[in-house]
mmCIF file of C-alpha atoms in Angstrom:
data_model
loop_
_atom_site.group_PDB
_atom_site.id
_atom_site.type_symbol
_atom_site.label_atom_id
_atom_site.label_comp_id
_atom_site.label_asym_id
_atom_site.label_seq_id
_atom_site.Cartn_x
_atom_site.Cartn_y
_atom_site.Cartn_z
ATOM 1 C CA MET W 1 113.866 89.435 104.879
ATOM 2 C CA ASN W 2 111.543 87.983 102.755
ATOM 3 C CA TYR W 3 109.394 90.417 101.611
ATOM 4 C CA ALA W 4 105.771 90.811 100.120
ATOM 5 C CA ARG W 5 103.625 93.083 98.351
ATOM 6 C CA MET W 6 101.829 94.570 100.012
ATOM 7 C CA VAL W 7 97.936 94.417 99.502
ATOM 8 C CA ILE W 8 97.012 98.706 99.776
ATOM 9 C CA GLU W 9 100.238 98.865 97.490
ATOM 10 C CA LYS W 10 98.128 96.910 94.883
ATOM 11 C CA GLU W 11 94.982 98.410 94.981
ATOM 12 C CA ALA W 12 96.805 101.690 95.166
ATOM 13 C CA PRO W 13 94.450 103.901 92.669
ATOM 14 C CA GLU W 14 98.105 105.155 91.030
ATOM 15 C CA GLU W 15 97.841 101.440 90.601
ATOM 16 C CA TYR W 16 95.172 101.020 88.404
ATOM 17 C CA GLY W 17 94.701 104.104 87.659
ATOM 18 C CA TYR W 18 93.043 107.659 87.837
ATOM 19 C CA ASP W 19 91.392 107.867 84.804
ATOM 20 C CA ARG W 20 89.320 105.127 85.447
ATOM 21 C CA ILE W 21 87.757 106.466 88.948
ATOM 22 C CA ARG W 22 85.339 109.216 88.963
ATOM 23 C CA TYR W 23 85.149 109.222 92.688
ATOM 24 C CA ASN W 24 87.800 108.592 94.704
ATOM 25 C CA LEU W 25 87.745 108.276 97.762
ATOM 26 C CA SER W 26 90.317 106.548 99.287
ATOM 27 C CA GLU W 27 93.535 108.445 99.368
ATOM 28 C CA SER W 28 93.991 109.286 102.862
ATOM 29 C CA SER W 29 96.014 113.433 102.543
ATOM 30 C CA ILE W 30 94.752 116.293 102.147
ATOM 31 C CA ALA W 31 94.139 117.024 98.165
ATOM 32 C CA ASP W 32 97.985 117.394 96.352
ATOM 33 C CA GLN W 33 99.479 120.878 96.706
ATOM 34 C CA LYS W 34 101.218 122.286 93.311
ATOM 35 C CA LEU W 35 104.643 125.079 94.617
ATOM 36 C CA SER W 36 102.446 127.529 93.677
ATOM 37 C CA ASP W 37 99.964 126.097 95.199
ATOM 38 C CA ILE W 38 102.203 127.338 98.630
ATOM 39 C CA GLY W 39 103.992 129.857 97.533
ATOM 40 C CA LEU W 40 106.628 128.510 96.320
ATOM 41 C CA SER W 41 109.469 128.168 94.197
ATOM 42 C CA LEU W 42 112.702 126.033 93.540
ATOM 43 C CA PRO W 43 116.189 127.777 94.438
ATOM 44 C CA ASP W 44 118.513 127.682 91.834
ATOM 45 C CA LEU W 45 120.408 124.590 94.655
ATOM 46 C CA THR W 46 123.218 122.894 94.069
ATOM 47 C CA LEU W 47 122.750 120.135 94.259
ATOM 48 C CA PHE W 48 125.662 118.473 96.584
ATOM 49 C CA TYR W 49 125.292 115.283 99.429
ATOM 50 C CA GLY W 50 123.357 117.012 102.259
ATOM 51 C CA GLU W 51 123.511 116.301 105.621
ATOM 52 C CA HIS W 52 123.072 112.799 106.461
ATOM 53 C CA ARG W 53 120.817 114.188 109.472
ATOM 54 C CA GLY W 54 118.904 115.849 107.387
ATOM 55 C CA ASP W 55 118.517 119.541 106.207
ATOM 56 C CA LYS W 56 119.298 121.540 109.562
ATOM 57 C CA GLU W 57 117.290 124.218 109.716
ATOM 58 C CA LEU W 58 114.397 122.346 108.316
ATOM 59 C CA ARG W 59 115.152 119.985 111.467
ATOM 60 C CA ALA W 60 115.267 122.883 113.599
ATOM 61 C CA LEU W 61 111.548 123.797 112.976
ATOM 62 C CA ILE W 62 110.408 120.315 113.492
ATOM 63 C CA ALA W 63 111.368 119.752 117.058
ATOM 64 C CA ALA W 64 110.001 123.864 117.717
ATOM 65 C CA GLN W 65 106.788 121.820 117.066
ATOM 66 C CA ASP W 66 107.611 120.293 120.942
ATOM 67 C CA GLU W 67 109.305 121.033 124.114
ATOM 68 C CA GLY W 68 112.272 119.221 125.115
ATOM 69 C CA ILE W 69 113.090 118.337 121.533
ATOM 70 C CA SER W 70 115.897 119.407 119.666
ATOM 71 C CA PRO W 71 117.651 119.062 116.498
ATOM 72 C CA ASP W 72 119.561 116.202 117.072
ATOM 73 C CA ASP W 73 116.807 114.429 118.182
ATOM 74 C CA VAL W 74 115.929 113.837 114.214
ATOM 75 C CA LEU W 75 115.955 112.223 111.633
ATOM 76 C CA VAL W 76 114.319 113.209 108.021
ATOM 77 C CA THR W 77 113.741 110.100 106.084
ATOM 78 C CA ALA W 78 112.426 109.423 103.260
ATOM 79 C CA GLY W 79 108.464 109.460 104.038
ATOM 80 C CA ALA W 80 107.308 108.697 107.236
ATOM 81 C CA ALA W 81 107.128 104.991 105.629
ATOM 82 C CA GLY W 82 111.309 105.053 105.238
ATOM 83 C CA ALA W 83 111.055 106.035 109.387
ATOM 84 C CA LEU W 84 108.800 102.797 109.516
ATOM 85 C CA PHE W 85 111.594 100.542 108.087
ATOM 86 C CA ILE W 86 114.687 102.779 109.918
ATOM 87 C CA ILE W 87 112.641 101.118 113.173
ATOM 88 C CA SER W 88 112.046 98.126 112.801
ATOM 89 C CA THR W 89 114.672 96.995 110.624
ATOM 90 C CA SER W 90 116.700 98.590 113.460
ATOM 91 C CA LEU W 91 114.614 97.345 116.911
ATOM 92 C CA LEU W 92 113.653 93.720 115.593
ATOM 93 C CA SER W 93 114.927 90.135 114.349
ATOM 94 C CA GLU W 94 113.549 87.458 113.683
ATOM 95 C CA ARG W 95 114.617 85.945 117.861
ATOM 96 C CA ASP W 96 112.695 89.418 118.815
ATOM 97 C CA HIS W 97 108.641 90.288 119.813
ATOM 98 C CA LEU W 98 106.034 93.001 118.449
ATOM 99 C CA VAL W 99 103.416 93.712 119.943
ATOM 100 C CA VAL W 100 101.088 96.264 116.679
ATOM 101 C CA VAL W 101 97.371 97.896 117.238
ATOM 102 C CA ARG W 102 95.509 96.936 114.348
ATOM 103 C CA PRO W 103 94.225 97.617 112.226
ATOM 104 C CA ASN W 104 97.675 99.921 111.859
ATOM 105 C CA TYR W 105 99.094 102.023 109.007
ATOM 106 C CA ALA W 106 100.182 98.721 106.173
ATOM 107 C CA THR W 107 104.084 99.555 106.614
ATOM 108 C CA SER W 108 103.960 98.484 110.839
ATOM 109 C CA ILE W 109 103.268 95.148 110.425
ATOM 110 C CA GLU W 110 104.196 94.107 106.844
ATOM 111 C CA THR W 111 108.002 95.125 107.553
ATOM 112 C CA PRO W 112 107.561 92.880 110.328
ATOM 113 C CA LYS W 113 105.722 90.371 108.819
ATOM 114 C CA ALA W 114 109.379 90.304 106.385
ATOM 115 C CA ILE W 115 111.612 90.017 109.477
ATOM 116 C CA GLY W 116 109.918 87.284 110.404
ATOM 117 C CA CYS W 117 109.972 88.242 113.997
ATOM 118 C CA ALA W 118 106.324 86.821 116.310
ATOM 119 C CA ILE W 119 103.445 89.354 116.414
ATOM 120 C CA SER W 120 100.893 89.666 118.651
ATOM 121 C CA TYR W 121 97.921 91.890 117.885
ATOM 122 C CA ALA W 122 95.678 94.535 120.252
ATOM 123 C CA ASP W 123 92.406 94.905 117.750
ATOM 124 C CA LEU W 124 90.357 97.484 118.153
ATOM 125 C CA ASP W 125 86.380 97.451 118.169
ATOM 126 C CA PHE W 126 84.607 99.136 116.421
ATOM 127 C CA ASP W 127 81.351 98.893 118.994
ATOM 128 C CA GLU W 128 84.061 99.859 121.711
ATOM 129 C CA GLY W 129 84.459 103.406 119.856
ATOM 130 C CA PHE W 130 88.275 101.713 118.214
ATOM 131 C CA ALA W 131 89.336 102.566 121.750
ATOM 132 C CA ILE W 132 92.899 101.117 122.442
ATOM 133 C CA ASP W 133 92.402 99.496 125.597
ATOM 134 C CA VAL W 134 96.102 99.688 127.241
ATOM 135 C CA ALA W 135 94.851 96.771 129.500
ATOM 136 C CA ARG W 136 95.288 94.453 125.950
ATOM 137 C CA VAL W 137 98.495 96.162 124.989
ATOM 138 C CA ALA W 138 99.940 95.210 128.259
ATOM 139 C CA ALA W 139 98.351 91.702 127.999
ATOM 140 C CA ALA W 140 100.789 91.100 124.280
ATOM 141 C CA VAL W 141 104.263 91.939 125.670
ATOM 142 C CA ARG W 142 106.735 89.342 126.577
ATOM 143 C CA PRO W 143 109.691 89.214 127.748
ATOM 144 C CA ASN W 144 111.608 89.268 123.981
ATOM 145 C CA THR W 145 109.475 92.441 123.260
ATOM 146 C CA ARG W 146 111.395 95.343 121.651
ATOM 147 C CA LEU W 147 108.612 96.940 120.293
ATOM 148 C CA ILE W 148 104.742 98.720 121.461
ATOM 149 C CA SER W 149 103.083 99.777 117.527
ATOM 150 C CA VAL W 150 100.681 102.602 117.854
ATOM 151 C CA THR W 151 98.929 105.365 115.304
ATOM 152 C CA CYS W 152 97.703 108.130 117.159
ATOM 153 C CA PRO W 153 95.107 109.931 115.025
ATOM 154 C CA HIS W 154 94.916 106.492 114.163
ATOM 155 C CA ASN W 155 94.312 104.835 110.364
ATOM 156 C CA PRO W 156 92.503 104.143 109.230
ATOM 157 C CA THR W 157 90.032 104.606 111.704
ATOM 158 C CA GLY W 158 90.401 109.068 112.488
ATOM 159 C CA THR W 159 90.193 108.096 116.213
ATOM 160 C CA MET W 160 92.711 109.994 119.225
ATOM 161 C CA MET W 161 93.615 108.069 122.134
ATOM 162 C CA ALA W 162 93.165 110.293 125.863
ATOM 163 C CA ARG W 163 96.388 112.297 127.619
ATOM 164 C CA SER W 164 96.675 109.116 130.167
ATOM 165 C CA ASP W 165 96.072 106.202 128.097
ATOM 166 C CA LEU W 166 99.710 107.773 125.633
ATOM 167 C CA ASP W 167 100.953 108.235 129.882
ATOM 168 C CA ALA W 168 99.990 104.797 130.004
ATOM 169 C CA LEU W 169 101.270 103.278 126.816
ATOM 170 C CA VAL W 170 104.726 105.513 126.985
ATOM 171 C CA ALA W 171 105.043 103.928 131.453
ATOM 172 C CA LEU W 172 104.842 100.649 129.842
ATOM 173 C CA ALA W 173 107.238 100.980 127.922
ATOM 174 C CA GLU W 174 109.601 102.828 130.383
ATOM 175 C CA SER W 175 109.086 99.330 132.213
ATOM 176 C CA ARG W 176 108.806 96.474 130.129
ATOM 177 C CA ASN W 177 112.345 97.712 128.198
ATOM 178 C CA CYS W 178 111.059 97.875 124.948
ATOM 179 C CA HIS W 179 110.187 101.026 122.642
ATOM 180 C CA LEU W 180 107.148 102.829 122.592
ATOM 181 C CA LEU W 181 106.545 103.164 118.882
ATOM 182 C CA VAL W 182 103.896 106.121 118.218
ATOM 183 C CA ASP W 183 102.494 107.593 114.555
ATOM 184 C CA GLU W 184 101.429 111.256 113.873
ATOM 185 C CA THR W 185 101.477 111.435 110.990
ATOM 186 C CA TYR W 186 98.154 112.905 111.228
ATOM 187 C CA ARG W 187 99.227 115.163 114.759
ATOM 188 C CA ASP W 188 98.337 118.637 112.337
ATOM 189 C CA LEU W 189 94.455 117.900 111.933
ATOM 190 C CA SER W 190 93.268 117.497 115.333
ATOM 191 C CA TYR W 191 90.822 118.408 115.412
ATOM 192 C CA GLY W 192 90.651 118.838 119.688
ATOM 193 C CA LYS W 193 93.754 119.585 122.255
ATOM 194 C CA ARG W 194 97.088 117.911 119.961
ATOM 195 C CA LEU W 195 98.676 115.088 121.534
ATOM 196 C CA PRO W 196 102.310 116.273 122.786
ATOM 197 C CA SER W 197 104.350 114.104 120.016
ATOM 198 C CA ALA W 198 105.301 110.579 122.597
ATOM 199 C CA ALA W 199 109.032 110.900 121.938
ATOM 200 C CA SER W 200 108.942 114.467 123.775
ATOM 201 C CA LEU W 201 107.444 112.809 127.159
ATOM 202 C CA SER W 202 110.702 109.668 127.539
ATOM 203 C CA PRO W 203 112.991 108.334 125.534
ATOM 204 C CA SER W 204 111.711 105.352 125.045
ATOM 205 C CA ALA W 205 109.159 107.119 123.011
ATOM 206 C CA ILE W 206 109.246 107.368 119.072
ATOM 207 C CA SER W 207 107.171 108.917 117.213
ATOM 208 C CA VAL W 208 107.151 109.431 113.106
ATOM 209 C CA SER W 209 105.266 112.263 111.342
ATOM 210 C CA SER W 210 105.917 113.462 106.789
ATOM 211 C CA LEU W 211 104.631 115.717 104.890
ATOM 212 C CA SER W 212 103.246 114.005 102.970
ATOM 213 C CA LYS W 213 98.951 112.970 104.359
ATOM 214 C CA ALA W 214 98.537 116.802 106.527
ATOM 215 C CA PHE W 215 100.297 119.016 103.752
ATOM 216 C CA GLY W 216 99.441 116.764 100.929
ATOM 217 C CA ILE W 217 103.087 117.122 99.281
ATOM 218 C CA PRO W 218 103.597 113.216 99.692
ATOM 219 C CA GLY W 219 105.532 114.225 96.592
ATOM 220 C CA ILE W 220 108.756 114.881 98.141
ATOM 221 C CA ARG W 221 108.958 113.030 100.212
ATOM 222 C CA ILE W 222 109.820 113.769 103.508
ATOM 223 C CA GLY W 223 108.892 112.289 106.271
ATOM 224 C CA TRP W 224 110.743 112.352 109.725
ATOM 225 C CA LEU W 225 111.556 110.270 113.055
ATOM 226 C CA VAL W 226 111.903 111.606 116.623
ATOM 227 C CA THR W 227 113.885 109.827 119.575
ATOM 228 C CA ARG W 228 115.675 111.033 122.630
ATOM 229 C CA ASN W 229 117.558 107.576 122.699
ATOM 230 C CA ALA W 230 121.106 109.222 121.630
ATOM 231 C CA GLU W 231 122.465 105.981 121.663
ATOM 232 C CA LEU W 232 119.298 104.721 119.125
ATOM 233 C CA GLN W 233 119.210 107.644 116.959
ATOM 234 C CA GLU W 234 123.261 106.916 116.204
ATOM 235 C CA ARG W 235 121.560 103.889 115.787
ATOM 236 C CA PHE W 236 118.224 104.795 112.619
ATOM 237 C CA LEU W 237 121.968 107.714 110.900
ATOM 238 C CA ALA W 238 124.013 104.702 109.777
ATOM 239 C CA ALA W 239 120.651 102.365 108.789
ATOM 240 C CA LYS W 240 119.791 105.097 107.247
ATOM 241 C CA GLU W 241 123.412 106.070 105.386
ATOM 242 C CA GLN W 242 123.529 102.257 104.799
ATOM 243 C CA ILE W 243 120.275 102.716 102.412
ATOM 244 C CA GLY W 244 120.434 106.277 101.197
ATOM 245 C CA ILE W 245 123.268 107.857 102.682
ATOM 246 C CA CYS W 246 121.468 111.250 102.982
ATOM 247 C CA GLY W 247 118.017 112.875 101.374
ATOM 248 C CA SER W 248 117.366 114.758 98.333
ATOM 249 C CA VAL W 249 118.541 118.389 98.543
ATOM 250 C CA ILE W 250 115.634 119.880 96.843
ATOM 251 C CA ASP W 251 112.586 117.772 98.423
ATOM 252 C CA GLU W 252 114.588 118.946 102.229
ATOM 253 C CA SER W 253 114.694 123.131 100.384
ATOM 254 C CA ILE W 254 110.960 122.822 99.489
ATOM 255 C CA ALA W 255 110.052 121.086 102.986
ATOM 256 C CA ARG W 256 111.440 123.986 104.672
ATOM 257 C CA GLY W 257 110.225 125.894 103.106
ATOM 258 C CA MET W 258 105.837 124.538 103.531
ATOM 259 C CA LEU W 259 106.471 124.246 107.606
ATOM 260 C CA GLU W 260 108.087 127.797 107.697
ATOM 261 C CA ARG W 261 104.483 128.091 106.444
ATOM 262 C CA ARG W 262 102.856 125.453 108.661
ATOM 263 C CA ASP W 263 100.545 127.677 110.811
ATOM 264 C CA ALA W 264 99.458 129.493 108.135
ATOM 265 C CA PHE W 265 98.695 126.656 106.207
ATOM 266 C CA LEU W 266 97.008 124.405 109.644
ATOM 267 C CA ALA W 267 94.337 127.764 109.833
ATOM 268 C CA ALA W 268 93.483 127.128 105.943
ATOM 269 C CA LEU W 269 93.314 124.051 106.091
ATOM 270 C CA LEU W 270 91.370 122.482 109.566
ATOM 271 C CA PRO W 271 87.879 125.117 108.867
ATOM 272 C CA ASP W 272 87.685 122.997 105.974
ATOM 273 C CA MET W 273 88.534 119.470 106.945
ATOM 274 C CA ALA W 274 86.626 119.737 109.772
ATOM 275 C CA ARG W 275 83.802 120.734 107.795
ATOM 276 C CA ARG W 276 84.250 117.612 104.819
ATOM 277 C CA ARG W 277 83.675 115.057 107.491
ATOM 278 C CA ASP W 278 80.464 116.905 108.887
ATOM 279 C CA ILE W 279 79.567 116.422 105.119
ATOM 280 C CA VAL W 280 80.915 112.866 105.824
ATOM 281 C CA GLN W 281 78.403 112.624 109.438
ATOM 282 C CA ALA W 282 75.403 114.033 106.789
ATOM 283 C CA TRP W 283 75.886 111.869 104.866
ATOM 284 C CA ILE W 284 75.293 108.503 107.760
ATOM 285 C CA ASP W 285 73.019 110.520 109.277
ATOM 286 C CA ARG W 286 70.871 109.117 106.680
ATOM 287 C CA GLU W 287 72.319 106.392 105.077
ATOM 288 C CA LYS W 288 70.964 103.619 107.254
ATOM 289 C CA LEU W 289 72.767 101.124 105.870
ATOM 290 C CA VAL W 290 76.420 102.710 107.041
ATOM 291 C CA ASP W 291 77.567 103.764 110.396
ATOM 292 C CA TRP W 292 81.115 104.759 111.050
ATOM 293 C CA VAL W 293 83.038 106.111 114.340
ATOM 294 C CA ARG W 294 83.163 109.963 113.801
ATOM 295 C CA PRO W 295 86.658 111.130 113.114
ATOM 296 C CA GLU W 296 88.638 113.258 115.521
ATOM 297 C CA GLY W 297 92.031 113.597 113.465
ATOM 298 C CA GLY W 298 93.540 113.065 110.547
ATOM 299 C CA VAL W 299 91.727 113.224 107.036
ATOM 300 C CA VAL W 300 89.763 109.720 107.197
ATOM 301 C CA GLY W 301 87.096 107.059 108.852
ATOM 302 C CA PHE W 302 86.475 103.053 108.290
ATOM 303 C CA PRO W 303 83.355 103.560 108.509
ATOM 304 C CA ARG W 304 81.045 99.594 108.842
ATOM 305 C CA LEU W 305 77.921 98.247 106.014
ATOM 306 C CA ASN W 306 75.046 97.757 108.211
ATOM 307 C CA VAL W 307 74.805 94.587 105.937
ATOM 308 C CA ASP W 308 73.098 90.951 106.714
ATOM 309 C CA ALA W 309 75.528 88.304 106.387
ATOM 310 C CA GLY W 310 74.174 87.333 102.998
ATOM 311 C CA PHE W 311 75.851 90.316 101.314
ATOM 312 C CA ASP W 312 78.022 89.897 98.503
ATOM 313 C CA LEU W 313 80.585 92.640 99.775
ATOM 314 C CA ASP W 314 82.746 91.342 96.802
ATOM 315 C CA ARG W 315 80.363 91.628 94.337
ATOM 316 C CA PHE W 316 79.435 96.012 96.027
ATOM 317 C CA TYR W 317 82.899 96.659 95.751
ATOM 318 C CA ILE W 318 83.346 95.947 91.770
ATOM 319 C CA ASN W 319 79.892 97.495 91.083
ATOM 320 C CA LEU W 320 80.736 100.363 93.310
ATOM 321 C CA LEU W 321 84.307 100.393 91.029
ATOM 322 C CA GLU W 322 83.266 99.788 87.446
ATOM 323 C CA ARG W 323 79.466 101.147 87.382
ATOM 324 C CA HIS W 324 79.482 104.057 89.571
ATOM 325 C CA GLY W 325 83.334 104.880 89.348
ATOM 326 C CA THR W 326 83.742 105.361 93.305
ATOM 327 C CA TYR W 327 87.331 104.235 94.578
ATOM 328 C CA VAL W 328 86.958 103.101 98.507
ATOM 329 C CA GLY W 329 89.556 101.579 100.873
ATOM 330 C CA PRO W 330 87.690 97.822 102.040
ATOM 331 C CA GLY W 331 88.484 96.829 105.295
ATOM 332 C CA HIS W 332 91.076 93.664 103.363
ATOM 333 C CA TRP W 333 94.209 96.715 103.271
ATOM 334 C CA PHE W 334 93.893 96.405 106.617
ATOM 335 C CA ASP W 335 93.546 92.902 108.229
ATOM 336 C CA MET W 336 90.064 94.088 108.491
ATOM 337 C CA PRO W 337 86.330 92.058 107.494
ATOM 338 C CA LYS W 338 85.149 93.729 103.263
ATOM 339 C CA ARG W 339 81.712 95.249 106.246
ATOM 340 C CA PHE W 340 85.003 97.729 106.374
ATOM 341 C CA PHE W 341 86.148 100.051 104.498
ATOM 342 C CA ARG W 342 88.298 103.767 104.870
ATOM 343 C CA VAL W 343 87.586 106.802 103.364
ATOM 344 C CA GLY W 344 89.117 109.467 102.292
ATOM 345 C CA PHE W 345 87.470 112.828 102.416
ATOM 346 C CA GLY W 346 90.467 115.396 102.369
ATOM 347 C CA TRP W 347 91.907 114.792 99.165
ATOM 348 C CA PRO W 348 88.919 115.266 96.632
ATOM 349 C CA LYS W 349 86.923 117.597 94.986
ATOM 350 C CA GLU W 350 83.678 118.624 97.801
ATOM 351 C CA ALA W 351 81.951 117.613 94.378
ATOM 352 C CA GLU W 352 83.351 114.254 94.180
ATOM 353 C CA LEU W 353 83.101 113.643 97.953
ATOM 354 C CA ARG W 354 79.126 113.850 98.103
ATOM 355 C CA GLY W 355 78.938 111.827 94.150
ATOM 356 C CA GLY W 356 80.925 109.317 96.062
ATOM 357 C CA LEU W 357 79.031 109.308 99.124
ATOM 358 C CA ASP W 358 75.445 109.109 97.259
ATOM 359 C CA ALA W 359 77.612 106.821 94.876
ATOM 360 C CA ILE W 360 78.063 104.013 97.674
ATOM 361 C CA SER W 361 74.290 103.736 99.188
ATOM 362 C CA ALA W 362 73.063 103.437 95.353
ATOM 363 C CA ALA W 363 76.190 100.413 94.847
ATOM 364 C CA LEU W 364 73.848 98.677 98.336
ATOM 365 C CA ARG W 365 71.161 98.662 96.277
ATOM 366 C CA ALA W 366 72.454 97.707 93.646
#
């Protein structure tokens, strides 16, 4: 493994220093929750080794979200990042090939790069609404393709594929004897009809999610992967055991409590996130130098700056941060041009969101 630090992590706000940022629009989750915010307190737990697959009741709560999924199909991991690492290192080698839809979550690209496998990209296009092109994905598949990697709702654009596209990707993986990986971290933050978990549709599909983004508790590092392929599940379990044996019983207890409150939590959250999305939309409607594809899920969007070729993008980002105290996720975090940036509208307070958007407008004209 030839590890290299991911740019998105090197430049993360926690690395730069939260105290140096006034308007943090770079985060890709809802606001961080306290135990008291979600009505939880820590019980007097015995701190033993937990179940290797993850707490049985927690896995049952995860499985209950989709028909056709059982607790035995679920493996609890150290966040979605841990799930993605296990999947890549279990399925890919230097002899294998990956097809990844880009832009994508950095771990989905950087871990395969560290492994040394061949990678083909199916790039999304702003002018096509960042819509996935299944034919473009199919054309990239090779005889040694082991994995097709997508996210839905998409990070960083917030777009969603149609059910027909999801079905087509599942059929593609089945016909080419490879696996479809769908990062579904934002699925609970779908503003329209929520797609089924890909893993519920076929043993060739693997679903990944977590409690970090949609539930605002990244500090407990709880994610999961789901597959109905028993042989593959056993291989993933072996990887988890070799990395860390099991998860934290404290983290899994908190996660169980959160998912027991899932429906009520999301019922209160979704209208607020939709309203915040509308705040960004209203700003973009009056800001002629910025455009976006309106997100259909999640709490991020990926606007494009409508500036000429001579515009100094590096100076723009420096001024935005140093003079206006505003931090966004520049396009290079996602192997995209710097005229794109990720804006998070779920994490900041409403006044901070509005202040950050106004700061972007000011920095564009500095």
